Amino acid sequence: MTTILKNPKFDDIRPYYEDEIPDAMQRIANSPSFPIIASYVYPGEPLEQVRQRIASYRTVRDFQTETMSMMNKRVIEQSISEFSCSGIERLDRNASYLYVSNHRDIVLDSSLLQYFLDLSGFDTTEITFGANLMMSQLIVDIGKCNKMFKVARPGGNIKDFYRGSLHLSEYIRYAIREKHQSVWIAQRNGRTKDGNDATDQGIIKMFCMSEPSDKIRALDDLHIVPVSISYEWESCDILKTLELYESQYAKYTKKPGEDLNSILTGFLQYKGRVHIELCRPIAREELEAYKGLTNNEYHKAVASLIDRRINSAYRLYPNNYIAHDLRYGSTTYSDYYTDEQRERFVNQLNKLEQYDTCDIDQLKDIFLGIYANPVCNRS
């Protein structure tokens, strides 16, 4: 029998242990919201049968390879025209990595990667889980049964922020080095809204906090793999446009239920083609080139290195080229799309005209930027 590695130091943020899964599965199966989830993942199957199926799971693997795998299949079948992944050959299935990913959808970025890793014979990763998303016991149970661990959003107290960052850094290192468990984390706090995928150098600083004596070893031991996920139709594109528009005039405050609405929209909205690229891992030799830099310069340089990997691997679709030509009034990329594709994109753009209390031209420019900026970042 496999010994479960436990460390009470991380009880406040860790995923569930295997011996906690059966009780969590019972709570999920008996949740008042369970029928909605069951009808999406197992349409046409009697509710009580699905309830018994979930309640019978005893391990994370049971839950992930059956129900979560089925959920990802539903998303792909119903809202993705083509799902592709590449770069797995760059990795060792017996090694543990820190996957640093661009972030376009709250759930699907990491969930689709888990699906691909499992199909490829790799173990799934642990996943960072924003405390703001822990909206109910049901969400907490589903998340922690999927190897998710809690990340607190920055607060106003500098000392608390430092302690929280150090604690997170220590847990990530513990997961990779002691548990031999890969970890997924977004390159920045929150999703990319404007189409510019940029790694927050504060994330790199956080990685280093748990190994302060050697900045090269601090990152090399984590085996960083940049991940680039591309959606032909940007997840929640109109919702992101409206948020960016409002943010121009005042500090943006999320409305009640907004995160849940974004999650559901991400699941249901048509996404067209979706591609995940597992980029070449960051090599020690690359980190050694920055050895003479100050710590701040080092964190910035590594963040830029990750950005170059992600931006160069980002798969550009006709929509990106259409948006760039429309935004800049050119036909530079007209060979990359058809009139029909342009018309379809313009129809989506014109949906913004219903928000007639806003400046429509500004709304459209923001929307075009979401799709056009990845083209600019490739240049």
mmCIF file of N, CA and C in Angstrom, residues 134-198:
data_model
loop_
_atom_site.group_PDB
_atom_site.id
_atom_site.type_symbol
_atom_site.label_atom_id
_atom_site.label_comp_id
_atom_site.label_asym_id
_atom_site.label_seq_id
_atom_site.Cartn_x
_atom_site.Cartn_y
_atom_site.Cartn_z
ATOM 1 N N MET A 134 -13.397 29.983 -4.233
ATOM 2 C CA MET A 134 -13.963 29.029 -3.283
ATOM 3 C C MET A 134 -15.307 29.552 -2.789
ATOM 4 N N MET A 135 -16.294 29.507 -3.689
ATOM 5 C CA MET A 135 -17.589 30.141 -3.450
ATOM 6 C C MET A 135 -18.548 29.297 -2.634
ATOM 7 N N SER A 136 -18.300 28.013 -2.553
ATOM 8 C CA SER A 136 -19.205 27.121 -1.840
ATOM 9 C C SER A 136 -18.460 25.842 -1.492
ATOM 10 N N GLN A 137 -19.051 25.048 -0.598
ATOM 11 C CA GLN A 137 -18.436 23.778 -0.230
ATOM 12 C C GLN A 137 -18.329 22.861 -1.448
ATOM 13 N N LEU A 138 -19.303 22.927 -2.343
ATOM 14 C CA LEU A 138 -19.276 22.091 -3.550
ATOM 15 C C LEU A 138 -18.060 22.431 -4.406
ATOM 16 N N ILE A 139 -17.804 23.719 -4.630
ATOM 17 C CA ILE A 139 -16.657 24.133 -5.438
ATOM 18 C C ILE A 139 -15.354 23.742 -4.759
ATOM 19 N N VAL A 140 -15.292 23.916 -3.443
ATOM 20 C CA VAL A 140 -14.096 23.533 -2.690
ATOM 21 C C VAL A 140 -13.844 22.035 -2.835
ATOM 22 N N ASP A 141 -14.898 21.231 -2.682
ATOM 23 C CA ASP A 141 -14.735 19.772 -2.773
ATOM 24 C C ASP A 141 -14.293 19.342 -4.173
ATOM 25 N N ILE A 142 -14.939 19.885 -5.201
ATOM 26 C CA ILE A 142 -14.549 19.527 -6.572
ATOM 27 C C ILE A 142 -13.106 19.945 -6.831
ATOM 28 N N GLY A 143 -12.751 21.150 -6.377
ATOM 29 C CA GLY A 143 -11.391 21.635 -6.591
ATOM 30 C C GLY A 143 -10.348 20.795 -5.876
ATOM 31 N N LYS A 144 -10.557 20.554 -4.590
ATOM 32 C CA LYS A 144 -9.546 19.832 -3.815
ATOM 33 C C LYS A 144 -9.469 18.352 -4.171
ATOM 34 N N CYS A 145 -10.536 17.823 -4.756
ATOM 35 C CA CYS A 145 -10.482 16.444 -5.265
ATOM 36 C C CYS A 145 -9.765 16.391 -6.611
ATOM 37 N N ASN A 146 -9.502 17.557 -7.190
ATOM 38 C CA ASN A 146 -8.780 17.667 -8.454
ATOM 39 C C ASN A 146 -7.360 18.178 -8.241
ATOM 40 N N LYS A 147 -6.829 17.958 -7.044
ATOM 41 C CA LYS A 147 -5.459 18.345 -6.707
ATOM 42 C C LYS A 147 -5.259 19.862 -6.711
ATOM 43 N N MET A 148 -6.304 20.616 -6.454
ATOM 44 C CA MET A 148 -6.152 22.067 -6.402
ATOM 45 C C MET A 148 -5.751 22.505 -4.997
ATOM 46 N N PHE A 149 -4.865 23.504 -4.933
ATOM 47 C CA PHE A 149 -4.476 24.062 -3.638
ATOM 48 C C PHE A 149 -4.692 25.567 -3.651
ATOM 49 N N LYS A 150 -4.989 26.093 -2.485
ATOM 50 C CA LYS A 150 -5.464 27.474 -2.367
ATOM 51 C C LYS A 150 -4.343 28.495 -2.479
ATOM 52 N N VAL A 151 -4.639 29.549 -3.234
ATOM 53 C CA VAL A 151 -3.750 30.706 -3.327
ATOM 54 C C VAL A 151 -4.545 31.927 -2.885
ATOM 55 N N ALA A 152 -4.088 32.581 -1.837
ATOM 56 C CA ALA A 152 -4.780 33.774 -1.347
ATOM 57 C C ALA A 152 -4.449 34.954 -2.238
ATOM 58 N N ARG A 153 -5.455 35.791 -2.515
ATOM 59 C CA ARG A 153 -5.213 37.019 -3.270
ATOM 60 C C ARG A 153 -4.474 38.020 -2.381
ATOM 61 N N PRO A 154 -3.583 38.855 -2.984
ATOM 62 C CA PRO A 154 -2.832 39.833 -2.184
ATOM 63 C C PRO A 154 -3.756 40.751 -1.393
ATOM 64 N N GLY A 155 -3.395 40.991 -0.138
ATOM 65 C CA GLY A 155 -4.167 41.903 0.694
ATOM 66 C C GLY A 155 -3.395 43.196 0.920
ATOM 67 N N GLY A 156 -3.874 44.017 1.811
ATOM 68 C CA GLY A 156 -3.238 45.298 2.039
ATOM 69 C C GLY A 156 -2.078 45.245 3.016
ATOM 70 N N ASN A 157 -1.976 44.179 3.786
ATOM 71 C CA ASN A 157 -0.947 44.047 4.801
ATOM 72 C C ASN A 157 0.311 43.413 4.193
ATOM 73 N N ILE A 158 1.412 44.190 4.156
ATOM 74 C CA ILE A 158 2.642 43.733 3.515
ATOM 75 C C ILE A 158 3.199 42.478 4.190
ATOM 76 N N LYS A 159 3.152 42.445 5.526
ATOM 77 C CA LYS A 159 3.689 41.289 6.244
ATOM 78 C C LYS A 159 2.881 40.032 5.930
ATOM 79 N N ASP A 160 1.560 40.148 5.881
ATOM 80 C CA ASP A 160 0.716 39.004 5.555
ATOM 81 C C ASP A 160 0.966 38.544 4.122
ATOM 82 N N PHE A 161 1.138 39.516 3.229
ATOM 83 C CA PHE A 161 1.403 39.178 1.826
ATOM 84 C C PHE A 161 2.724 38.419 1.709
ATOM 85 N N TYR A 162 3.742 38.876 2.425
ATOM 86 C CA TYR A 162 5.044 38.202 2.398
ATOM 87 C C TYR A 162 4.930 36.782 2.934
ATOM 88 N N ARG A 163 4.264 36.645 4.077
ATOM 89 C CA ARG A 163 4.116 35.311 4.676
ATOM 90 C C ARG A 163 3.340 34.374 3.757
ATOM 91 N N GLY A 164 2.279 34.898 3.134
ATOM 92 C CA GLY A 164 1.483 34.087 2.216
ATOM 93 C C GLY A 164 2.277 33.663 0.999
ATOM 94 N N SER A 165 3.097 34.568 0.473
ATOM 95 C CA SER A 165 3.921 34.258 -0.704
ATOM 96 C C SER A 165 4.974 33.208 -0.366
ATOM 97 N N LEU A 166 5.613 33.363 0.789
ATOM 98 C CA LEU A 166 6.619 32.390 1.216
ATOM 99 C C LEU A 166 5.979 31.025 1.422
ATOM 100 N N HIS A 167 4.821 30.996 2.042
ATOM 101 C CA HIS A 167 4.110 29.739 2.295
ATOM 102 C C HIS A 167 3.766 29.044 0.971
ATOM 103 N N LEU A 168 3.300 29.813 0.010
ATOM 104 C CA LEU A 168 2.974 29.255 -1.304
ATOM 105 C C LEU A 168 4.229 28.735 -1.993
ATOM 106 N N SER A 169 5.302 29.496 -1.921
ATOM 107 C CA SER A 169 6.566 29.083 -2.522
ATOM 108 C C SER A 169 7.063 27.775 -1.909
ATOM 109 N N GLU A 170 6.976 27.694 -0.589
ATOM 110 C CA GLU A 170 7.421 26.476 0.096
ATOM 111 C C GLU A 170 6.561 25.286 -0.298
ATOM 112 N N TYR A 171 5.252 25.512 -0.447
ATOM 113 C CA TYR A 171 4.387 24.395 -0.821
ATOM 114 C C TYR A 171 4.689 23.909 -2.231
ATOM 115 N N ILE A 172 4.876 24.826 -3.176
ATOM 116 C CA ILE A 172 5.179 24.427 -4.558
ATOM 117 C C ILE A 172 6.466 23.604 -4.606
ATOM 118 N N ARG A 173 7.483 24.057 -3.874
ATOM 119 C CA ARG A 173 8.756 23.326 -3.852
ATOM 120 C C ARG A 173 8.575 21.955 -3.183
ATOM 121 N N TYR A 174 7.802 21.928 -2.116
ATOM 122 C CA TYR A 174 7.516 20.671 -1.424
ATOM 123 C C TYR A 174 6.779 19.697 -2.345
ATOM 124 N N ALA A 175 5.794 20.201 -3.089
ATOM 125 C CA ALA A 175 5.022 19.332 -3.992
ATOM 126 C C ALA A 175 5.916 18.727 -5.062
ATOM 127 N N ILE A 176 6.804 19.536 -5.621
ATOM 128 C CA ILE A 176 7.649 19.063 -6.718
ATOM 129 C C ILE A 176 8.784 18.174 -6.224
ATOM 130 N N ARG A 177 9.451 18.587 -5.148
ATOM 131 C CA ARG A 177 10.644 17.860 -4.716
ATOM 132 C C ARG A 177 10.346 16.701 -3.774
ATOM 133 N N GLU A 178 9.345 16.851 -2.906
ATOM 134 C CA GLU A 178 9.066 15.805 -1.924
ATOM 135 C C GLU A 178 7.935 14.874 -2.359
ATOM 136 N N LYS A 179 6.873 15.451 -2.883
ATOM 137 C CA LYS A 179 5.740 14.637 -3.328
ATOM 138 C C LYS A 179 5.925 14.132 -4.757
ATOM 139 N N HIS A 180 6.923 14.681 -5.449
ATOM 140 C CA HIS A 180 7.167 14.322 -6.856
ATOM 141 C C HIS A 180 5.901 14.531 -7.682
ATOM 142 N N GLN A 181 5.300 15.690 -7.454
ATOM 143 C CA GLN A 181 4.028 16.030 -8.075
ATOM 144 C C GLN A 181 4.198 17.322 -8.865
ATOM 145 N N SER A 182 3.866 17.286 -10.161
ATOM 146 C CA SER A 182 3.935 18.501 -10.969
ATOM 147 C C SER A 182 2.870 19.499 -10.506
ATOM 148 N N VAL A 183 3.109 20.777 -10.838
ATOM 149 C CA VAL A 183 2.222 21.862 -10.425
ATOM 150 C C VAL A 183 1.932 22.762 -11.626
ATOM 151 N N TRP A 184 0.663 23.205 -11.733
ATOM 152 C CA TRP A 184 0.269 24.203 -12.745
ATOM 153 C C TRP A 184 -0.006 25.522 -12.041
ATOM 154 N N ILE A 185 0.527 26.618 -12.612
ATOM 155 C CA ILE A 185 0.249 27.946 -12.082
ATOM 156 C C ILE A 185 0.160 28.927 -13.247
ATOM 157 N N ALA A 186 -0.707 29.912 -13.128
ATOM 158 C CA ALA A 186 -0.813 30.942 -14.154
ATOM 159 C C ALA A 186 0.373 31.896 -14.049
ATOM 160 N N GLN A 187 0.735 32.491 -15.167
ATOM 161 C CA GLN A 187 1.892 33.382 -15.221
ATOM 162 C C GLN A 187 1.654 34.716 -14.512
ATOM 163 N N ARG A 188 0.408 34.951 -14.108
ATOM 164 C CA ARG A 188 0.081 36.214 -13.450
ATOM 165 C C ARG A 188 -1.159 36.013 -12.592
ATOM 166 N N ASN A 189 -1.439 36.982 -11.763
ATOM 167 C CA ASN A 189 -2.607 36.926 -10.894
ATOM 168 C C ASN A 189 -3.843 37.297 -11.709
ATOM 169 N N GLY A 190 -4.719 36.338 -11.971
ATOM 170 C CA GLY A 190 -5.910 36.607 -12.772
ATOM 171 C C GLY A 190 -5.674 36.369 -14.248
ATOM 172 N N ARG A 191 -6.784 36.304 -14.972
ATOM 173 C CA ARG A 191 -6.697 36.023 -16.404
ATOM 174 C C ARG A 191 -6.164 37.217 -17.199
ATOM 175 N N THR A 192 -5.547 36.906 -18.338
ATOM 176 C CA THR A 192 -5.221 37.946 -19.309
ATOM 177 C C THR A 192 -6.532 38.453 -19.895
ATOM 178 N N LYS A 193 -6.749 39.758 -19.820
ATOM 179 C CA LYS A 193 -7.998 40.321 -20.353
ATOM 180 C C LYS A 193 -7.792 40.975 -21.713
ATOM 181 N N ASP A 194 -6.599 41.564 -21.942
ATOM 182 C CA ASP A 194 -6.385 42.365 -23.144
ATOM 183 C C ASP A 194 -5.618 41.647 -24.246
ATOM 184 N N GLY A 195 -5.357 40.367 -24.080
ATOM 185 C CA GLY A 195 -4.651 39.610 -25.110
ATOM 186 C C GLY A 195 -3.142 39.653 -24.989
ATOM 187 N N ASN A 196 -2.617 40.396 -24.013
ATOM 188 C CA ASN A 196 -1.169 40.464 -23.797
ATOM 189 C C ASN A 196 -0.775 39.484 -22.698
ATOM 190 N N ASP A 197 -0.168 38.385 -23.082
ATOM 191 C CA ASP A 197 0.266 37.381 -22.108
ATOM 192 C C ASP A 197 1.611 37.806 -21.537
ATOM 193 N N ALA A 198 1.634 38.221 -20.277
ATOM 194 C CA ALA A 198 2.872 38.709 -19.667
ATOM 195 C C ALA A 198 3.048 38.102 -18.284
#
